[in-house]
């Protein structure tokens, strides 16, 4: 009898360790989940954020098994403006010239339709400089389309104007845009062909900007990977799923 009671108690403890969210009418079991606007969860030296920061946002729920495997279900309306940037973040905190290796890998599953960017945000520790690496996105690599990078210059049609095109940096080829959002400098690197997986030499990205004289020997801050979403109303208004299958940062 005592063995039976112990087994039941242990079983209930195990079930209690799992959380579940209903996303697009299918149950997803995960170690952690939340629908709170600024929910965050620390795991393995990283922090996973829900980060619904823009005005006019709809619903968004986040789940995570660990810092590397997480995802969201979101239903943001088809209106202008960024609604959220759910992401996983690793803080580095080293001066650029003291870093030997800074690389990162990602693998994601993204929906069709909507207006969004699967992207890295690379920061300095003072949050004065933001480097966006656009890997997959619903706009176009020339700066046109329904999502556009921040730029000092725009064409007569409203497209962002790149300052450099077809630059091979960090293992990928990019069109580079430069601007300011009113709070910090923004350097946007749009991969000329879209992808949902890869490895990037992030130190090469920082060094390329430094060599242009756009900033100095900065202290590398947050390395973030996630989904910057403007709209994802989905089919018949059912929202959309975004999944980070894996993500990691290597630094020494």
mmCIF file of C-alpha atoms in Angstrom:
data_model
loop_
_atom_site.group_PDB
_atom_site.id
_atom_site.type_symbol
_atom_site.label_atom_id
_atom_site.label_comp_id
_atom_site.label_asym_id
_atom_site.label_seq_id
_atom_site.Cartn_x
_atom_site.Cartn_y
_atom_site.Cartn_z
ATOM 1 C CA UNK A 1 0.000 0.000 0.000
ATOM 2 C CA UNK A 2 2.842 2.380 0.925
ATOM 3 C CA UNK A 3 4.548 1.643 -2.411
ATOM 4 C CA UNK A 4 1.311 2.437 -4.259
ATOM 5 C CA UNK A 5 0.912 5.771 -2.451
ATOM 6 C CA UNK A 6 4.547 6.679 -3.150
ATOM 7 C CA UNK A 7 4.130 5.891 -6.846
ATOM 8 C CA UNK A 8 1.026 8.099 -7.077
ATOM 9 C CA UNK A 9 2.787 10.993 -5.329
ATOM 10 C CA UNK A 10 5.833 10.735 -7.599
ATOM 11 C CA UNK A 11 3.605 10.582 -10.672
ATOM 12 C CA UNK A 12 1.766 13.740 -9.623
ATOM 13 C CA UNK A 13 5.096 15.498 -9.001
ATOM 14 C CA UNK A 14 6.293 14.581 -12.490
ATOM 15 C CA UNK A 15 3.081 15.795 -14.123
ATOM 16 C CA UNK A 16 3.308 19.028 -12.167
ATOM 17 C CA UNK A 17 6.702 19.787 -13.712
ATOM 18 C CA UNK A 18 5.160 20.164 -17.167
ATOM 19 C CA UNK A 19 3.164 23.134 -18.356
ATOM 20 C CA UNK A 20 0.972 23.267 -21.399
ATOM 21 C CA UNK A 21 -0.300 25.973 -23.710
ATOM 22 C CA UNK A 22 -2.980 25.791 -26.363
ATOM 23 C CA UNK A 23 -1.482 27.125 -29.568
ATOM 24 C CA UNK A 24 -3.484 27.105 -32.771
ATOM 25 C CA UNK A 25 -5.834 24.459 -31.349
ATOM 26 C CA UNK A 26 -3.006 22.001 -30.568
ATOM 27 C CA UNK A 27 -1.568 21.323 -27.129
ATOM 28 C CA UNK A 28 2.144 22.011 -26.688
ATOM 29 C CA UNK A 29 3.824 20.663 -23.570
ATOM 30 C CA UNK A 30 6.889 22.538 -22.394
ATOM 31 C CA UNK A 31 9.014 23.125 -19.327
ATOM 32 C CA UNK A 32 7.902 26.764 -19.118
ATOM 33 C CA UNK A 33 5.188 28.856 -20.748
ATOM 34 C CA UNK A 34 3.468 32.189 -20.282
ATOM 35 C CA UNK A 35 1.145 34.693 -21.929
ATOM 36 C CA UNK A 36 2.376 37.643 -19.840
ATOM 37 C CA UNK A 37 3.482 40.656 -21.845
ATOM 38 C CA UNK A 38 7.046 40.744 -20.527
ATOM 39 C CA UNK A 39 7.384 37.180 -19.274
ATOM 40 C CA UNK A 40 10.960 35.911 -19.036
ATOM 41 C CA UNK A 41 12.655 32.711 -17.987
ATOM 42 C CA UNK A 42 16.353 32.151 -17.228
ATOM 43 C CA UNK A 43 17.930 28.868 -18.249
ATOM 44 C CA UNK A 44 21.521 27.738 -18.878
ATOM 45 C CA UNK A 45 22.991 31.247 -18.773
ATOM 46 C CA UNK A 46 20.428 32.591 -21.270
ATOM 47 C CA UNK A 47 17.092 34.367 -20.794
ATOM 48 C CA UNK A 48 13.992 33.721 -22.911
ATOM 49 C CA UNK A 49 11.648 36.715 -23.294
ATOM 50 C CA UNK A 50 8.055 37.044 -24.526
ATOM 51 C CA UNK A 51 8.609 40.809 -25.046
ATOM 52 C CA UNK A 52 5.337 42.193 -26.442
ATOM 53 C CA UNK A 53 6.491 45.806 -26.540
ATOM 54 C CA UNK A 54 4.745 47.524 -29.473
ATOM 55 C CA UNK A 55 1.424 49.359 -29.526
ATOM 56 C CA UNK A 56 -1.644 47.717 -31.033
ATOM 57 C CA UNK A 57 -0.468 44.196 -30.223
ATOM 58 C CA UNK A 58 -2.785 41.213 -30.156
ATOM 59 C CA UNK A 59 -2.322 37.922 -28.290
ATOM 60 C CA UNK A 60 0.986 36.105 -27.858
ATOM 61 C CA UNK A 61 2.012 33.078 -25.785
ATOM 62 C CA UNK A 62 5.530 31.729 -25.355
ATOM 63 C CA UNK A 63 6.797 28.275 -24.386
ATOM 64 C CA UNK A 64 10.284 26.873 -23.838
ATOM 65 C CA UNK A 65 11.913 23.551 -23.088
ATOM 66 C CA UNK A 66 15.241 25.323 -22.654
ATOM 67 C CA UNK A 67 17.049 28.437 -23.920
ATOM 68 C CA UNK A 68 17.724 26.721 -27.249
ATOM 69 C CA UNK A 69 14.294 25.219 -27.974
ATOM 70 C CA UNK A 70 11.332 27.551 -27.602
ATOM 71 C CA UNK A 71 8.536 29.114 -29.609
ATOM 72 C CA UNK A 72 5.459 31.300 -29.652
ATOM 73 C CA UNK A 73 1.930 31.373 -30.905
ATOM 74 C CA UNK A 74 0.887 34.918 -31.817
ATOM 75 C CA UNK A 75 -2.096 36.662 -33.370
ATOM 76 C CA UNK A 76 -1.151 40.271 -34.093
ATOM 77 C CA UNK A 77 -3.409 42.358 -36.372
ATOM 78 C CA UNK A 78 -2.525 43.463 -39.889
ATOM 79 C CA UNK A 79 -1.568 46.974 -38.825
ATOM 80 C CA UNK A 80 1.649 48.943 -39.127
ATOM 81 C CA UNK A 81 4.322 48.913 -36.460
ATOM 82 C CA UNK A 82 6.330 46.261 -34.630
ATOM 83 C CA UNK A 83 4.317 44.429 -31.994
ATOM 84 C CA UNK A 84 6.860 42.127 -30.358
ATOM 85 C CA UNK A 85 10.335 40.639 -30.377
ATOM 86 C CA UNK A 86 10.243 37.316 -28.497
ATOM 87 C CA UNK A 87 13.822 36.119 -28.171
ATOM 88 C CA UNK A 88 16.494 34.172 -26.355
ATOM 89 C CA UNK A 89 19.383 36.280 -25.035
ATOM 90 C CA UNK A 90 22.983 35.554 -24.037
ATOM 91 C CA UNK A 91 25.050 38.351 -22.445
ATOM 92 C CA UNK A 92 28.766 38.379 -23.330
ATOM 93 C CA UNK A 93 30.237 41.405 -21.505
ATOM 94 C CA UNK A 94 33.725 41.441 -23.060
ATOM 95 C CA UNK A 95 35.613 44.134 -24.943
ATOM 96 C CA UNK A 96 35.636 43.366 -28.654
ATOM 97 C CA UNK A 97 39.439 43.296 -28.925
ATOM 98 C CA UNK A 98 39.694 40.682 -26.142
ATOM 99 C CA UNK A 99 37.350 38.196 -27.832
ATOM 100 C CA UNK A 100 38.943 35.333 -29.737
ATOM 101 C CA UNK A 101 35.746 33.662 -30.906
ATOM 102 C CA UNK A 102 32.168 34.892 -31.036
ATOM 103 C CA UNK A 103 29.896 32.719 -33.132
ATOM 104 C CA UNK A 104 26.253 31.761 -33.025
ATOM 105 C CA UNK A 105 24.018 29.134 -34.627
ATOM 106 C CA UNK A 106 20.265 29.049 -35.167
ATOM 107 C CA UNK A 107 17.544 26.858 -36.633
ATOM 108 C CA UNK A 108 13.941 28.033 -36.875
ATOM 109 C CA UNK A 109 10.537 27.204 -38.303
ATOM 110 C CA UNK A 110 8.578 30.211 -39.528
ATOM 111 C CA UNK A 111 5.075 30.657 -40.987
ATOM 112 C CA UNK A 112 3.991 31.929 -44.378
ATOM 113 C CA UNK A 113 2.257 35.272 -44.676
ATOM 114 C CA UNK A 114 2.177 38.129 -42.219
ATOM 115 C CA UNK A 115 4.906 40.718 -41.715
ATOM 116 C CA UNK A 116 7.873 39.626 -39.636
ATOM 117 C CA UNK A 117 11.635 39.152 -39.436
ATOM 118 C CA UNK A 118 13.602 36.206 -38.053
ATOM 119 C CA UNK A 119 16.619 38.112 -36.770
ATOM 120 C CA UNK A 120 19.495 38.585 -34.399
ATOM 121 C CA UNK A 121 19.921 41.708 -32.320
ATOM 122 C CA UNK A 122 23.595 42.174 -31.416
ATOM 123 C CA UNK A 123 24.271 44.965 -28.907
ATOM 124 C CA UNK A 124 27.078 46.806 -27.217
ATOM 125 C CA UNK A 125 26.860 46.859 -23.428
ATOM 126 C CA UNK A 126 25.628 50.481 -23.360
ATOM 127 C CA UNK A 127 22.776 49.767 -25.797
ATOM 128 C CA UNK A 128 24.043 52.610 -28.005
ATOM 129 C CA UNK A 129 24.539 50.369 -31.050
ATOM 130 C CA UNK A 130 22.144 47.714 -32.333
ATOM 131 C CA UNK A 131 23.168 45.308 -35.081
ATOM 132 C CA UNK A 132 20.240 43.518 -36.701
ATOM 133 C CA UNK A 133 20.930 40.404 -38.768
ATOM 134 C CA UNK A 134 17.893 39.588 -40.914
ATOM 135 C CA UNK A 135 17.958 35.872 -41.782
ATOM 136 C CA UNK A 136 14.399 35.244 -42.978
ATOM 137 C CA UNK A 137 11.798 37.939 -43.498
ATOM 138 C CA UNK A 138 8.673 38.845 -45.455
ATOM 139 C CA UNK A 139 10.172 41.943 -47.109
ATOM 140 C CA UNK A 140 12.913 42.135 -49.736
ATOM 141 C CA UNK A 141 16.690 42.238 -49.411
ATOM 142 C CA UNK A 142 16.881 45.565 -51.299
ATOM 143 C CA UNK A 143 15.007 47.327 -48.480
ATOM 144 C CA UNK A 144 11.523 47.235 -50.006
ATOM 145 C CA UNK A 145 8.427 45.244 -49.066
ATOM 146 C CA UNK A 146 6.157 45.007 -46.045
ATOM 147 C CA UNK A 147 9.036 45.062 -43.520
ATOM 148 C CA UNK A 148 11.923 47.485 -44.022
ATOM 149 C CA UNK A 149 15.151 48.145 -42.126
ATOM 150 C CA UNK A 150 15.748 51.483 -40.421
ATOM 151 C CA UNK A 151 17.702 53.801 -42.724
ATOM 152 C CA UNK A 152 18.959 57.365 -42.946
ATOM 153 C CA UNK A 153 17.819 57.362 -46.573
ATOM 154 C CA UNK A 154 14.648 56.167 -48.303
ATOM 155 C CA UNK A 155 13.793 56.011 -51.996
ATOM 156 C CA UNK A 156 10.880 57.850 -53.619
ATOM 157 C CA UNK A 157 8.854 54.624 -53.269
ATOM 158 C CA UNK A 158 9.547 54.418 -49.518
ATOM 159 C CA UNK A 159 12.138 51.641 -49.686
ATOM 160 C CA UNK A 160 15.166 51.770 -47.396
ATOM 161 C CA UNK A 161 18.413 52.544 -49.230
ATOM 162 C CA UNK A 162 21.434 50.342 -48.431
ATOM 163 C CA UNK A 163 24.865 51.831 -47.846
ATOM 164 C CA UNK A 164 26.633 48.649 -49.013
ATOM 165 C CA UNK A 165 25.406 45.686 -51.065
ATOM 166 C CA UNK A 166 26.567 42.081 -51.469
ATOM 167 C CA UNK A 167 29.033 42.172 -48.579
ATOM 168 C CA UNK A 168 30.455 38.764 -47.577
ATOM 169 C CA UNK A 169 30.884 38.929 -43.790
ATOM 170 C CA UNK A 170 30.830 36.239 -41.136
ATOM 171 C CA UNK A 171 30.011 33.409 -43.529
ATOM 172 C CA UNK A 172 27.036 35.085 -45.242
ATOM 173 C CA UNK A 173 26.302 37.709 -47.912
ATOM 174 C CA UNK A 174 24.402 40.846 -46.859
ATOM 175 C CA UNK A 175 22.994 44.165 -47.958
ATOM 176 C CA UNK A 176 23.844 46.664 -45.224
ATOM 177 C CA UNK A 177 21.639 49.553 -44.028
ATOM 178 C CA UNK A 178 22.458 52.280 -41.527
ATOM 179 C CA UNK A 179 20.134 54.486 -39.455
ATOM 180 C CA UNK A 180 18.968 55.555 -35.995
ATOM 181 C CA UNK A 181 15.669 54.842 -34.224
ATOM 182 C CA UNK A 182 15.837 57.843 -31.912
ATOM 183 C CA UNK A 183 17.369 55.828 -29.072
ATOM 184 C CA UNK A 184 20.356 54.086 -30.641
ATOM 185 C CA UNK A 185 22.258 53.533 -33.872
ATOM 186 C CA UNK A 186 20.907 50.664 -35.966
ATOM 187 C CA UNK A 187 22.986 48.674 -38.452
ATOM 188 C CA UNK A 188 20.830 46.229 -40.410
ATOM 189 C CA UNK A 189 22.344 43.340 -42.352
ATOM 190 C CA UNK A 190 19.797 41.728 -44.683
ATOM 191 C CA UNK A 191 20.887 38.320 -45.907
ATOM 192 C CA UNK A 192 20.600 38.428 -49.698
ATOM 193 C CA UNK A 193 19.031 34.951 -49.719
ATOM 194 C CA UNK A 194 16.657 34.025 -46.927
ATOM 195 C CA UNK A 195 17.325 31.102 -44.605
ATOM 196 C CA UNK A 196 16.002 29.488 -41.433
ATOM 197 C CA UNK A 197 19.291 27.947 -40.282
ATOM 198 C CA UNK A 198 22.982 28.671 -40.183
ATOM 199 C CA UNK A 199 26.084 29.648 -38.211
ATOM 200 C CA UNK A 200 27.372 33.230 -38.097
ATOM 201 C CA UNK A 201 30.778 34.597 -37.128
ATOM 202 C CA UNK A 202 29.414 37.467 -35.029
ATOM 203 C CA UNK A 203 32.880 38.813 -34.206
ATOM 204 C CA UNK A 204 33.426 39.407 -37.941
ATOM 205 C CA UNK A 205 30.210 41.456 -38.034
ATOM 206 C CA UNK A 206 31.323 43.641 -35.102
ATOM 207 C CA UNK A 207 34.811 44.052 -36.593
ATOM 208 C CA UNK A 208 33.441 45.039 -39.999
ATOM 209 C CA UNK A 209 31.418 47.869 -38.417
ATOM 210 C CA UNK A 210 34.388 48.904 -36.263
ATOM 211 C CA UNK A 211 36.613 49.028 -39.339
ATOM 212 C CA UNK A 212 34.113 51.379 -40.986
ATOM 213 C CA UNK A 213 34.621 53.754 -38.050
ATOM 214 C CA UNK A 214 30.956 53.550 -37.006
ATOM 215 C CA UNK A 215 31.917 52.553 -33.460
ATOM 216 C CA UNK A 216 35.111 51.815 -31.539
ATOM 217 C CA UNK A 217 36.293 48.981 -29.321
ATOM 218 C CA UNK A 218 32.857 48.378 -27.815
ATOM 219 C CA UNK A 219 32.051 45.946 -25.045
ATOM 220 C CA UNK A 220 29.869 43.241 -26.580
ATOM 221 C CA UNK A 221 26.553 43.015 -24.724
ATOM 222 C CA UNK A 222 23.458 40.939 -25.509
ATOM 223 C CA UNK A 223 23.377 38.427 -28.349
ATOM 224 C CA UNK A 224 19.674 37.919 -29.036
ATOM 225 C CA UNK A 225 17.889 35.669 -31.511
ATOM 226 C CA UNK A 226 14.161 35.806 -32.103
ATOM 227 C CA UNK A 227 11.244 36.982 -34.213
ATOM 228 C CA UNK A 228 10.385 40.654 -34.748
ATOM 229 C CA UNK A 229 6.685 40.595 -35.572
ATOM 230 C CA UNK A 230 4.532 43.337 -37.082
ATOM 231 C CA UNK A 231 1.553 41.136 -38.002
ATOM 232 C CA UNK A 232 0.684 37.440 -37.960
ATOM 233 C CA UNK A 233 -3.069 37.229 -38.190
ATOM 234 C CA UNK A 234 -2.804 33.754 -39.699
ATOM 235 C CA UNK A 235 -5.360 31.767 -41.695
ATOM 236 C CA UNK A 236 -8.898 32.832 -40.792
ATOM 237 C CA UNK A 237 -7.481 34.856 -37.919
ATOM 238 C CA UNK A 238 -6.082 31.803 -36.128
ATOM 239 C CA UNK A 239 -2.647 33.331 -35.570
ATOM 240 C CA UNK A 240 0.739 31.825 -36.414
ATOM 241 C CA UNK A 241 3.418 29.686 -34.805
ATOM 242 C CA UNK A 242 7.125 30.589 -34.721
ATOM 243 C CA UNK A 243 9.607 28.019 -33.395
ATOM 244 C CA UNK A 244 13.268 28.275 -32.486
ATOM 245 C CA UNK A 245 14.411 24.675 -32.886
ATOM 246 C CA UNK A 246 17.934 25.440 -31.685
ATOM 247 C CA UNK A 247 20.105 28.448 -30.825
ATOM 248 C CA UNK A 248 23.495 28.848 -29.167
ATOM 249 C CA UNK A 249 26.325 31.334 -28.663
ATOM 250 C CA UNK A 250 30.006 30.407 -28.434
ATOM 251 C CA UNK A 251 32.432 32.956 -27.000
ATOM 252 C CA UNK A 252 35.965 32.901 -25.625
#
